[in-house]
Tab-separated table of C-alpha atoms and ligand atoms in Angstrom:
chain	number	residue	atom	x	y	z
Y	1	UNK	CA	13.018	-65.986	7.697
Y	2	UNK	CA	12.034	-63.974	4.581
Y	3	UNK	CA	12.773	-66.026	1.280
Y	4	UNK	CA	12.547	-63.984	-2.112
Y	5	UNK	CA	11.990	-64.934	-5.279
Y	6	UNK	CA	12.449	-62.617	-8.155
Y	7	UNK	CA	11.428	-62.530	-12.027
Y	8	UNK	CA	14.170	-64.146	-13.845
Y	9	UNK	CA	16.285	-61.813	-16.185
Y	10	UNK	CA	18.162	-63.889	-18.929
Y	11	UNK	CA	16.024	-63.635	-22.125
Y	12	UNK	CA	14.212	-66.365	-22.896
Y	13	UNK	CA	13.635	-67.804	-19.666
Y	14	UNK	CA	10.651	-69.128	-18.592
Y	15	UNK	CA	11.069	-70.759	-15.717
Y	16	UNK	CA	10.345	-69.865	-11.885
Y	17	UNK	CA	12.004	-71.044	-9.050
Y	18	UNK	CA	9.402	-71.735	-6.850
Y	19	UNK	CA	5.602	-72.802	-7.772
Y	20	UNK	CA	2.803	-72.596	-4.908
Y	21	UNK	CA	3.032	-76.575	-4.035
Y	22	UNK	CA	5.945	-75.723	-2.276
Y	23	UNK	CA	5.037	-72.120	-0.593
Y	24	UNK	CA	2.667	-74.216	1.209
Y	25	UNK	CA	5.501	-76.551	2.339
Y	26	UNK	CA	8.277	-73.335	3.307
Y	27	UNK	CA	5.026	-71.598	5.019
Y	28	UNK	CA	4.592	-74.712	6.949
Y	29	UNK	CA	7.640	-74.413	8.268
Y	30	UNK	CA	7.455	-70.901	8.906
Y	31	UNK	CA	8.949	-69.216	6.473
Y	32	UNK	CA	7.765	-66.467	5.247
Y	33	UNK	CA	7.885	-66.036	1.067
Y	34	UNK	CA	7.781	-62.720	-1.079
Y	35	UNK	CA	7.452	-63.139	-5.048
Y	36	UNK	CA	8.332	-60.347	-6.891
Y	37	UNK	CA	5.393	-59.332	-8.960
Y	38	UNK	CA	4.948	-61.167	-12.255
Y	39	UNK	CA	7.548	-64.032	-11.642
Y	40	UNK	CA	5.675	-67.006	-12.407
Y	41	UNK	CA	3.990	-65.467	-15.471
Y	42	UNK	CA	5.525	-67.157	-18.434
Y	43	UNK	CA	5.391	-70.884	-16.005
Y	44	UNK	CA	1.294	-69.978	-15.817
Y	45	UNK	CA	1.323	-69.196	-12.225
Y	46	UNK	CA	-0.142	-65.538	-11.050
Y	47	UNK	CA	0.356	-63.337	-8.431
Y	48	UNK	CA	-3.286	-64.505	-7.172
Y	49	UNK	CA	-1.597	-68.165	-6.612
Y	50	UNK	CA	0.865	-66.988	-5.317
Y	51	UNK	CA	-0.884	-65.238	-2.503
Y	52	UNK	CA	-3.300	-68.462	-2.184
Y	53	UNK	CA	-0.294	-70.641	-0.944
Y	54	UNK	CA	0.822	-67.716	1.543
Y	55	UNK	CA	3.256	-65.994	-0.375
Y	56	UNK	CA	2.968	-62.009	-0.178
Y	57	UNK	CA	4.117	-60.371	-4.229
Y	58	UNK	CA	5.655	-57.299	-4.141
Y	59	UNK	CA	6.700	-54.755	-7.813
Y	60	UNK	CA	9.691	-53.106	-5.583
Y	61	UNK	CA	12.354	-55.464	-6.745
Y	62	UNK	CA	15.113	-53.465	-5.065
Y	63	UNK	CA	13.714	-53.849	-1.717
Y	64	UNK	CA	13.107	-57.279	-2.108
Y	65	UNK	CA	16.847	-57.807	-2.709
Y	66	UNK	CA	17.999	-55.510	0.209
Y	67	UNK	CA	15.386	-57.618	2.928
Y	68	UNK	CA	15.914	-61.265	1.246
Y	69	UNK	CA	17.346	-63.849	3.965
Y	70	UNK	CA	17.068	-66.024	0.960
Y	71	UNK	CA	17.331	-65.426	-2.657
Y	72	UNK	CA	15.824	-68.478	-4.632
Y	73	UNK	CA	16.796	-68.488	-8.521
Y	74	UNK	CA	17.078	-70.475	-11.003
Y	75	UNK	CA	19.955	-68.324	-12.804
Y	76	UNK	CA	22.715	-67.067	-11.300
Y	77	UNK	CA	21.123	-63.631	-10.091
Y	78	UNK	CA	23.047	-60.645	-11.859
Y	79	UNK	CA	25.972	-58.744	-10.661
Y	80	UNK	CA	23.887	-55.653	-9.347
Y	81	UNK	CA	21.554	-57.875	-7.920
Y	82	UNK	CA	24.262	-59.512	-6.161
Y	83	UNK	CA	25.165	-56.122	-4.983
Y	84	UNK	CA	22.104	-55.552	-3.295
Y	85	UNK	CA	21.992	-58.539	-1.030
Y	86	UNK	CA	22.768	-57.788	2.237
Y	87	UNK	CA	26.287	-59.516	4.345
Y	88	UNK	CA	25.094	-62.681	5.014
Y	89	UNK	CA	22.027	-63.269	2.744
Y	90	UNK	CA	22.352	-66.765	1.238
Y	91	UNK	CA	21.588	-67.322	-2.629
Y	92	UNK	CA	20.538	-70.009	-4.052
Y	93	UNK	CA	20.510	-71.348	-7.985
Y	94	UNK	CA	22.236	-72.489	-10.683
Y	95	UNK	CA	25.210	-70.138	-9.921
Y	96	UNK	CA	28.234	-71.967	-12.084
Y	97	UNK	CA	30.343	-72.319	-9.804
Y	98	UNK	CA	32.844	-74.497	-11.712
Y	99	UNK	CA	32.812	-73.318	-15.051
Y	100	UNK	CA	32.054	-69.272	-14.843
Y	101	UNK	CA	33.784	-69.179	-11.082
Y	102	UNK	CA	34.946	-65.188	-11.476
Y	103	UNK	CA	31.321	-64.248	-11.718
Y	104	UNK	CA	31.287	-65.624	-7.949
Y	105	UNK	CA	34.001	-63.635	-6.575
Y	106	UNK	CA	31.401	-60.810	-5.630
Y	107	UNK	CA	29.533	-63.097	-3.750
Y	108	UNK	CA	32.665	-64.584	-1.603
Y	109	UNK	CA	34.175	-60.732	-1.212
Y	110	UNK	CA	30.686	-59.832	0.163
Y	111	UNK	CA	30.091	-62.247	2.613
Y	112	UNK	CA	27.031	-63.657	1.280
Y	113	UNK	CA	26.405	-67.421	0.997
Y	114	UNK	CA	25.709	-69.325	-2.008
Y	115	UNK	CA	24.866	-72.848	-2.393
Y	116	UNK	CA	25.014	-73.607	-6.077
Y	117	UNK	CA	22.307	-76.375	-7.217
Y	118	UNK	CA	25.237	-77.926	-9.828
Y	119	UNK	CA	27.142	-78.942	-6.825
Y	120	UNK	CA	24.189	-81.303	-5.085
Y	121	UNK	CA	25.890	-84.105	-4.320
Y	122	UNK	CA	24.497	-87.137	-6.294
Y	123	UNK	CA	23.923	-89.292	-3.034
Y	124	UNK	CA	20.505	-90.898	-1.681
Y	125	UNK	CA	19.592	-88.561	0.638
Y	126	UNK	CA	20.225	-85.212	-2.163
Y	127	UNK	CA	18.349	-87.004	-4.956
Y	128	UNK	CA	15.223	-85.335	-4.111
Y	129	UNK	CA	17.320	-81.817	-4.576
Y	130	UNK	CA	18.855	-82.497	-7.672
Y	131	UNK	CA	17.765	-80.272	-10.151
Y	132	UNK	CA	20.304	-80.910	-12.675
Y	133	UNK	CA	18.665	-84.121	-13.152
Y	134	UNK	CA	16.096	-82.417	-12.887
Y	135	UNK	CA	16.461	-80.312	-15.976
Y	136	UNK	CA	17.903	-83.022	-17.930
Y	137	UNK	CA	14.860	-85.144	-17.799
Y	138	UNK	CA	13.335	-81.830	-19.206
Y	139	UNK	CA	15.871	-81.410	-21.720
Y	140	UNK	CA	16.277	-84.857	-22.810
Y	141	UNK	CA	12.462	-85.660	-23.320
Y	142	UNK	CA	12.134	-82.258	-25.355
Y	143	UNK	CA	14.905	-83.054	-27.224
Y	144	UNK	CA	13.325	-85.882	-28.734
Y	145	UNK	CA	10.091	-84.115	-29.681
Y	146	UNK	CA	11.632	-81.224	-31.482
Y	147	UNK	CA	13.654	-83.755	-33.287
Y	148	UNK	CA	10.477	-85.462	-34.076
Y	149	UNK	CA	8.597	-82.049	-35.154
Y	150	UNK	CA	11.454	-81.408	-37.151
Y	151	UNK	CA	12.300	-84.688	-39.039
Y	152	UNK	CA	11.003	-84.869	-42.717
Y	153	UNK	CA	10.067	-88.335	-41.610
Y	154	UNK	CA	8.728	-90.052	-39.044
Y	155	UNK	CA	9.880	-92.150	-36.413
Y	156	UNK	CA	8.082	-95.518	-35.508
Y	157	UNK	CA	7.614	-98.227	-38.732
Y	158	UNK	CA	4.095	-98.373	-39.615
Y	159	UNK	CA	2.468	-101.213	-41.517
Y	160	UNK	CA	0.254	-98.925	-43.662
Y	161	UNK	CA	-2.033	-99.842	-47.363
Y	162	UNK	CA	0.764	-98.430	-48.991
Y	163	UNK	CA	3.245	-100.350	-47.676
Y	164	UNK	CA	6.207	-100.256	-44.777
Y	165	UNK	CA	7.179	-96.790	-43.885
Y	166	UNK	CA	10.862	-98.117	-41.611
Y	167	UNK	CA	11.495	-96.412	-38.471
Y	168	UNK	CA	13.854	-93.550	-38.026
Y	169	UNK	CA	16.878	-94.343	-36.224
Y	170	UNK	CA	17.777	-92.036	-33.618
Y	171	UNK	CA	21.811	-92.370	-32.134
Y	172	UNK	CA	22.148	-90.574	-28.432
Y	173	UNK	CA	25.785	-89.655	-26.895
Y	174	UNK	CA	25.996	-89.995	-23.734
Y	175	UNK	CA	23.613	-91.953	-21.614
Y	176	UNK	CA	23.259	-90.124	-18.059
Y	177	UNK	CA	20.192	-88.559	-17.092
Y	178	UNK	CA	19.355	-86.630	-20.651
Y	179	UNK	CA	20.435	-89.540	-22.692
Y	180	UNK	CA	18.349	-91.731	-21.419
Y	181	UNK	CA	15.100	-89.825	-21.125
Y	182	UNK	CA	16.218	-89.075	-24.839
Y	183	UNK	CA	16.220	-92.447	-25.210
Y	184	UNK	CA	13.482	-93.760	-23.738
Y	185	UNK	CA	11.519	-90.788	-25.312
Y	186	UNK	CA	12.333	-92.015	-28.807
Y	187	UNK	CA	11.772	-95.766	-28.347
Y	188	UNK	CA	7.942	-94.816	-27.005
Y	189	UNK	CA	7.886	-93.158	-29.913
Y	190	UNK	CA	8.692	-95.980	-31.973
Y	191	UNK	CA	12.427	-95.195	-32.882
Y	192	UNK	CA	15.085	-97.385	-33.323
Y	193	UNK	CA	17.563	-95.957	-31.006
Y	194	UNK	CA	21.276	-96.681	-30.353
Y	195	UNK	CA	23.493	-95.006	-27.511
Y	196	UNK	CA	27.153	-94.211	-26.594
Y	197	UNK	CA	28.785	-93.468	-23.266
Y	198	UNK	CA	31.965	-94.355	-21.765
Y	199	UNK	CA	30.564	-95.380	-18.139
Y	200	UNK	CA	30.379	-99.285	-18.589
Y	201	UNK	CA	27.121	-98.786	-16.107
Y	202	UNK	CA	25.290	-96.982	-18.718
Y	203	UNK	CA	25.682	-100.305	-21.006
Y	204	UNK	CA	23.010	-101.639	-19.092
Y	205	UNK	CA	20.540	-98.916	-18.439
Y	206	UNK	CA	20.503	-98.553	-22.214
Y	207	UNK	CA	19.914	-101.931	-22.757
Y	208	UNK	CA	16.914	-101.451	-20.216
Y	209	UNK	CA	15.457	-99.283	-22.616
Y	210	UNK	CA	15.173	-101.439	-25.572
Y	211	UNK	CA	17.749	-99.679	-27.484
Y	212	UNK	CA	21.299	-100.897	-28.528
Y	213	UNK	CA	24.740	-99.839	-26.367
Y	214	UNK	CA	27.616	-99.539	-28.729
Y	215	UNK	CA	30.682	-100.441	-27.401
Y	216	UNK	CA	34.313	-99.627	-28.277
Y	217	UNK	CA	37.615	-100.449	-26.425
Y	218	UNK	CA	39.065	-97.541	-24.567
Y	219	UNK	CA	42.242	-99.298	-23.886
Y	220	UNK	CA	41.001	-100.255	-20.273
Y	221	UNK	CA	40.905	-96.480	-18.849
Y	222	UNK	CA	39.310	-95.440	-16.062
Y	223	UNK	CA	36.407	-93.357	-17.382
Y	224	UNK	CA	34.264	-92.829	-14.527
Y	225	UNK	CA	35.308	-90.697	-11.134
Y	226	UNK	CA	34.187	-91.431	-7.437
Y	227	UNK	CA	31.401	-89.515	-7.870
Y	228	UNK	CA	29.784	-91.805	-10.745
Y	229	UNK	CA	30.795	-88.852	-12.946
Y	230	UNK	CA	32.480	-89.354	-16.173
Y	231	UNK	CA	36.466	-88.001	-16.091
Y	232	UNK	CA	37.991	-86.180	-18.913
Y	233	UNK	CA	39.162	-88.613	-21.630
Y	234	UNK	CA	42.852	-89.108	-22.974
Y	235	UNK	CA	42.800	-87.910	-26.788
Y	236	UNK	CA	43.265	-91.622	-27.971
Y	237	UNK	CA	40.219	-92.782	-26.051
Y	238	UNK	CA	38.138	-90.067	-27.387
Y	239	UNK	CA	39.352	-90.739	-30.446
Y	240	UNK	CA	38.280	-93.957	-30.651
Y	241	UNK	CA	34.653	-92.942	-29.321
Y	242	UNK	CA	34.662	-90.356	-32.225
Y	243	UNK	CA	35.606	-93.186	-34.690
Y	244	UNK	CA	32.941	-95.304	-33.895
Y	245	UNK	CA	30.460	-92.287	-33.575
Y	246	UNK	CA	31.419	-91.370	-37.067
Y	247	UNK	CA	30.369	-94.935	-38.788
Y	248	UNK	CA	27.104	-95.216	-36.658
Y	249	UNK	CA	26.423	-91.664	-37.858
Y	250	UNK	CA	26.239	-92.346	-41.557
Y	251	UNK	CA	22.777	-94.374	-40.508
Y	252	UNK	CA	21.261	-91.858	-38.062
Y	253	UNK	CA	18.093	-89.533	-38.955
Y	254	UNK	CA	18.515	-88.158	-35.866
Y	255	UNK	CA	21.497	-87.678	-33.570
Y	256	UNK	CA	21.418	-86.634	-29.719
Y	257	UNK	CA	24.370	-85.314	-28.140
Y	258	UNK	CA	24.575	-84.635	-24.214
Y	259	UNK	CA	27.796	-85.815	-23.084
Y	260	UNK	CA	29.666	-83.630	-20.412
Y	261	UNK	CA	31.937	-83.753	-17.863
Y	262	UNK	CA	31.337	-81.784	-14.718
Y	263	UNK	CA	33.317	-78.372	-14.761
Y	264	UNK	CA	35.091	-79.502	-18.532
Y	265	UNK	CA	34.607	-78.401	-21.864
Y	266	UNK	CA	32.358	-80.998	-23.101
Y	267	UNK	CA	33.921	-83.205	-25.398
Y	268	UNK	CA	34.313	-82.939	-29.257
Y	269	UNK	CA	32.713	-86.326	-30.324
Y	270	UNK	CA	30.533	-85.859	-33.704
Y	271	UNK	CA	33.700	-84.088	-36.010
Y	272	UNK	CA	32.908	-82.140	-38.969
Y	273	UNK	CA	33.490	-85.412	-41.270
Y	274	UNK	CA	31.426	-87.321	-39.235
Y	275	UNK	CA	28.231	-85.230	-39.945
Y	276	UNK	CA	29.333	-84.824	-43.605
Y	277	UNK	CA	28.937	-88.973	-43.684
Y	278	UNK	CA	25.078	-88.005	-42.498
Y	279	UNK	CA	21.657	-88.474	-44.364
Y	280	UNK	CA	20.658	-85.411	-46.221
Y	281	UNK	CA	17.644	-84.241	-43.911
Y	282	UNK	CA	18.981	-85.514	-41.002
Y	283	UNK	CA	19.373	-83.929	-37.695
Y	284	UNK	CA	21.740	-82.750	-34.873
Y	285	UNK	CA	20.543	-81.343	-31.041
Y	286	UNK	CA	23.726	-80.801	-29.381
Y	287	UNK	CA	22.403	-80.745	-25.490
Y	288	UNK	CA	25.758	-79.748	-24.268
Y	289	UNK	CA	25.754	-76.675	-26.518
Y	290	UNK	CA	25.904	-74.554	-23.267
Y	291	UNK	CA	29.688	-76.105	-22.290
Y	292	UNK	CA	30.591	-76.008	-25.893
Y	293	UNK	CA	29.121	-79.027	-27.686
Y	294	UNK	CA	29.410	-82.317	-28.856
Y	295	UNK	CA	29.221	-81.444	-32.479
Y	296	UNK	CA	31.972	-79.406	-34.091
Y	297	UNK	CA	29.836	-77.351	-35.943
Y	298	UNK	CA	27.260	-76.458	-32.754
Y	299	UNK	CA	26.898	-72.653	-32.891
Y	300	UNK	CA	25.605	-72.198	-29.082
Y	301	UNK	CA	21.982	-71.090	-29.093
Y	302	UNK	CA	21.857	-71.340	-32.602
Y	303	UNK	CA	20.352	-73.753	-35.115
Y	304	UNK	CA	22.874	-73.807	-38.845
Y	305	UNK	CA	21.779	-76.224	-41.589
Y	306	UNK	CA	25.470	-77.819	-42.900
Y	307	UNK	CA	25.186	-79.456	-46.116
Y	308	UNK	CA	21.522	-80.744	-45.890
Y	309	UNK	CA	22.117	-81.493	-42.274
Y	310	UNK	CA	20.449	-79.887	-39.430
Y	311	UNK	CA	22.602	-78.629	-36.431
Y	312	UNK	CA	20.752	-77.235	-33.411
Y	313	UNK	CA	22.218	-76.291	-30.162
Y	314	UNK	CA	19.357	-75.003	-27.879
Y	315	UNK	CA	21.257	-73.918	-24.392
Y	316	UNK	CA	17.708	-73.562	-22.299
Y	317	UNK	CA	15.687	-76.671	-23.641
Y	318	UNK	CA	13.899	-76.844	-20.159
Y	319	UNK	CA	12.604	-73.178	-20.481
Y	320	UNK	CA	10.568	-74.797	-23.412
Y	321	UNK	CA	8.672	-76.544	-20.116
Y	322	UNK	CA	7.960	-74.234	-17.919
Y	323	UNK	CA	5.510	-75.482	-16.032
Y	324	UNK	CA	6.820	-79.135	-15.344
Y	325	UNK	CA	10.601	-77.733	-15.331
Y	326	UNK	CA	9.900	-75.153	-12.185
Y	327	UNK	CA	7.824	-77.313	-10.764
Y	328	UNK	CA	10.645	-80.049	-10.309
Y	329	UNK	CA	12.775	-77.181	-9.783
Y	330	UNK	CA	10.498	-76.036	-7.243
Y	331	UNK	CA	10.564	-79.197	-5.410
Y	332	UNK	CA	14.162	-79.679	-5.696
Y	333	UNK	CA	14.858	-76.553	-3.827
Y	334	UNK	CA	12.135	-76.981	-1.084
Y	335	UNK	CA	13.557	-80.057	0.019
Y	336	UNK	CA	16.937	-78.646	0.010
Y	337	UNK	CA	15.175	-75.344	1.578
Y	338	UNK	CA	14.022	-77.713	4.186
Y	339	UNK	CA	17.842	-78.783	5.490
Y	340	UNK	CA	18.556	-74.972	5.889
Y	341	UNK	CA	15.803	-74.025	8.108
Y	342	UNK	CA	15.236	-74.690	11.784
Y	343	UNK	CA	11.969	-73.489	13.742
Y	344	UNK	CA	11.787	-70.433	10.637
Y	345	UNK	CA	14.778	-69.780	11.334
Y	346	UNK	CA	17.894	-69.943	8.377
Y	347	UNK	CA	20.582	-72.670	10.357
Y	348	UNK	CA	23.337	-73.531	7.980
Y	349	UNK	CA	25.530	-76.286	8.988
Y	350	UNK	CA	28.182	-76.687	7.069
Y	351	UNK	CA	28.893	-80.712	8.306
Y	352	UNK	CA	25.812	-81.547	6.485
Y	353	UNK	CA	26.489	-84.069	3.993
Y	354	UNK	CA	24.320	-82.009	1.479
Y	355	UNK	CA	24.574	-78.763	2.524
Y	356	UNK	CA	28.146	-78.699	2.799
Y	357	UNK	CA	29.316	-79.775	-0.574
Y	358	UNK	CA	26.457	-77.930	-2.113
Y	359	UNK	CA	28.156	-74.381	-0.325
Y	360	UNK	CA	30.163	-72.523	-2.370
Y	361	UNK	CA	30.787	-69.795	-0.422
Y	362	UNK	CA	29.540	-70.245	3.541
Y	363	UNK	CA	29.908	-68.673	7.284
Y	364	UNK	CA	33.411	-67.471	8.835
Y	365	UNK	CA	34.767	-67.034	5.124
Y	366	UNK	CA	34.735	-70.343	3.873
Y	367	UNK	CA	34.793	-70.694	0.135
Y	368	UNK	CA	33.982	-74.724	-1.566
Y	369	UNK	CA	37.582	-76.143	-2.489
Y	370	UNK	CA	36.639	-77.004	-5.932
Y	371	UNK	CA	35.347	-73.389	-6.162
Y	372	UNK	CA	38.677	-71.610	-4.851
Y	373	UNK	CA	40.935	-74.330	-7.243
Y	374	UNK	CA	38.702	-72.655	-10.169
Y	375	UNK	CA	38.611	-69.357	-9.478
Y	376	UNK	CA	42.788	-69.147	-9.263
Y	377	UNK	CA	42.419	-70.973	-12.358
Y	378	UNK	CA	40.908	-68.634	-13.950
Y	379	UNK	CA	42.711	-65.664	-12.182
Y	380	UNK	CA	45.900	-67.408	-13.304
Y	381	UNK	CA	46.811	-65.393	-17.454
C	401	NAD	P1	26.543	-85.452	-17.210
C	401	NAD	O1	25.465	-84.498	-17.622
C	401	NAD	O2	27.759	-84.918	-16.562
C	401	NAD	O3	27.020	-86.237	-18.544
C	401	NAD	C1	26.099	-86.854	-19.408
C	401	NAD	C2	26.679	-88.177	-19.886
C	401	NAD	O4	27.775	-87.933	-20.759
C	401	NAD	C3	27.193	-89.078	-18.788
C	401	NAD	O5	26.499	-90.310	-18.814
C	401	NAD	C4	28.661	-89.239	-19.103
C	401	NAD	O6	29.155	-90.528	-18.784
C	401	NAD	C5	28.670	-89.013	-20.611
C	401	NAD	N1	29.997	-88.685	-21.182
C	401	NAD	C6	30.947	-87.863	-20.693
C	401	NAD	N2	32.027	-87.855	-21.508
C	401	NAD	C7	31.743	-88.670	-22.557
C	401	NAD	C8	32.444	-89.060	-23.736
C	401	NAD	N3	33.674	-88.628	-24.002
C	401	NAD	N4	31.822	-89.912	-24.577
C	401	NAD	C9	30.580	-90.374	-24.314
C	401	NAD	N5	29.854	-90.040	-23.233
C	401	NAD	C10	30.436	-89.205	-22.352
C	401	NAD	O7	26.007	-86.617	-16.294
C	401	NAD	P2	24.552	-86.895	-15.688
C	401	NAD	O8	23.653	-87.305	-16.755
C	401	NAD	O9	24.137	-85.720	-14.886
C	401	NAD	O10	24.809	-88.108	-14.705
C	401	NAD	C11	26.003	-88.860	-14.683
C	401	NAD	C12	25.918	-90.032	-13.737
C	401	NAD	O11	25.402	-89.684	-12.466
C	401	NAD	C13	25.028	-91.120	-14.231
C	401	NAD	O12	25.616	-92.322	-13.805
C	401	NAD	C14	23.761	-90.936	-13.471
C	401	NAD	O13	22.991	-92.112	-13.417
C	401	NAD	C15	24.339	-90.594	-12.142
C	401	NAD	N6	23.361	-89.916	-11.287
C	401	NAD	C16	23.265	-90.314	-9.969
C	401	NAD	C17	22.337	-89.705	-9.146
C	401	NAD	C18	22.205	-90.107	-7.693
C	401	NAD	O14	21.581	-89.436	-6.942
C	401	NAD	N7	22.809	-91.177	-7.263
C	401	NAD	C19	21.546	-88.689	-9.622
C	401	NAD	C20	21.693	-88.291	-10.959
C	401	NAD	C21	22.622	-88.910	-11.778
């Protein structure tokens, strides 16, 4: 079974999808892996190390594409690239599946079959293959230091000859799997640190961290789905987040947003008002920049300075890490690898508690439910 990993193409991506730790592990179980030429540059891996865990590296990218069994990435691979996988090939990645679903249609009209990393379902046996946590433990930890880089103060109280300096007070949104490395990235770094979410469970693991859960009264809604995912709020309850965001603001150096909700817009919760109530030199890092933001004034990818205020809105924080970030990466897709492959050869079975939700589009035509409901969505004027 030939798996292929190419050199990714968005700009300013870093990343690779798989380092030579795990070559060794797909070689073991005899697979056989081809890196396209130069793919693991910008993570500090060569072609040499490559070929020392048993990988073969090839320049003829359009070869590789038309032999792959498996196409590893870390970004959904391009249109033409998709067009050059053979019927049947299976790719594997962050592919989007719920909120960019058209941009999958090739890949279900083709016949190829996709397992999309987003869709991992958060259970014991996937955690070891989820790479959006992952990421977010990337994202959330470098969060915190470019906020720190970037502060015209500094974050933990010192007792110095000159006197106090008081700690900077750093206020995270949501407190899933960013939010709290945020969080516990700021408190090691001596920050006084306070945190919003509207999963009661996160009150807790906040706590945990030394930092302070605010609470507000949603009017008893259910906020949280089956999953352990957070569900789209009513307008009233997110109002009432946004309220008490707004007042906690007006004492933040430094605020972190990363709230989402799987295959939603993420939701507005730091209005324009609220960050006009902020510190002059304070700061803004919208994490969920790349589903729209938190902030109201997040320009995606870009950083704006409002009033004195600081807005930035990275949408690739990880590729800032390369070399831990593919490395997890790495590992999350070898073990996930690992389910697909029998005796080196590809075996997909579809009543797999992991594989199966994680398959967007599969064998005998069958396209993930979630993943049909949003493409017709979107197909709908
Ligand atoms: P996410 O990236 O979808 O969202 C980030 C956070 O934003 C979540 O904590 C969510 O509750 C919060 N949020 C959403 N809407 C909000 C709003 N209006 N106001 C404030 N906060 C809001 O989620 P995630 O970080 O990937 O993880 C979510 C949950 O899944 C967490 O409970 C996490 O611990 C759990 N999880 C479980 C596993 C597992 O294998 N069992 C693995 C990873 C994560």
């Amino acid at each position: 079974m030939k798996i292929v990993v190419l050199n990714e193409t968005p700009s300013g991506e870093t990343r690779v999808a798989l380092v030579p730790e795990s070559i060794r592990k797909l070689v073991a179980l005899k697979a056989e892996v081809v890196i396209e030429s130069g793919a693991g540059a910008h993570a500090f891996v060569s072609d040499a190390d490559y070929q020392e865990a048993g990988a073969s590296v090839s320049s003829d990218r359009q070869q590789l594409l038309e032999s792959a069994e498996v196409l590893v990435a870390i970004n959904r691979p391009r249109a033409l690239d998709l067009a050059a996988l053979k019927k049947g090939a299976v790719v594997i990645g962050f592919l989007r599946p719920l909120d960019e679903p058209a941009a999958l249609e090739p890949v279900v009209s083709r016949g190829l079959n996709a397992f999309a990393m987003e869709l991992m379902p958060r259970i014991t046996r996937a955690q070891s293959m989820d790479a959006l946590s992952s990421m977010a433990t990337v994202a959330g930890y470098k969060a915190v230091l470019v906020a720190a880089s970037h502060l015209p103060r500094m974050f933990p109280m010192l007792m110095t000859a000159a006197g106090t300096v008081s700690p900077s007070r750093v206020l995270v949104l949501g407190a899933g799997v960013a939010g709290l490395q945020a969080i516990a990235t700021a408190r090691r770094l001596g920050a006084v640190v306070d945190a919003y979410d509207v999963r009661a469970a996160a009150g807790e693991q906040v706590r945990s961290l030394a930092a302070t859960f605010l609470e507000v009264d949603l009017g008893g809604i259910q906020t949280e789905d089956k999953s352990g995912y957070a569900r789209e709020l009513t307008e009233e309850a997110l109002q009432r987040g946004r309220d008490l965001i707004a007042k906690h603001a007006r004492s933040a150096d430094v605020i972190i947003t990363t709230a989402q909700v799987p295959g939603r817009p993420a939701p507005l919760l730091l209005t324009e008002e609220a960050v006009a109530g902020m510190k002059p030199g304070s700061l803004v890092i919208d994490l969920a920049a790349s589903t729209g933001g938190n902030c109201a004034l997040s320009k995606p990818g870009e950083t704006i300075v409002h009033n004195q205020v600081t807005i930035m809105a990275p949408l690739n924080l990880a590729a800032s890490t390369p070399v831990h970030a593919s490395q997890l990466y790495s590992r999350n897709i070898a073990a996930f690898l690992a389910l697909l492959i029998q005796d080196g050869q590809l075996k997909i079975d579809l009543n797999d508690t992991v594989v199966g939700p994680a398959c967007v589009a599969g064998p005998g035509g069958y396209v993930n439910a979630r993943v049909a409901a949003a493409l017709e969505q979107s197909a709908t004027p």
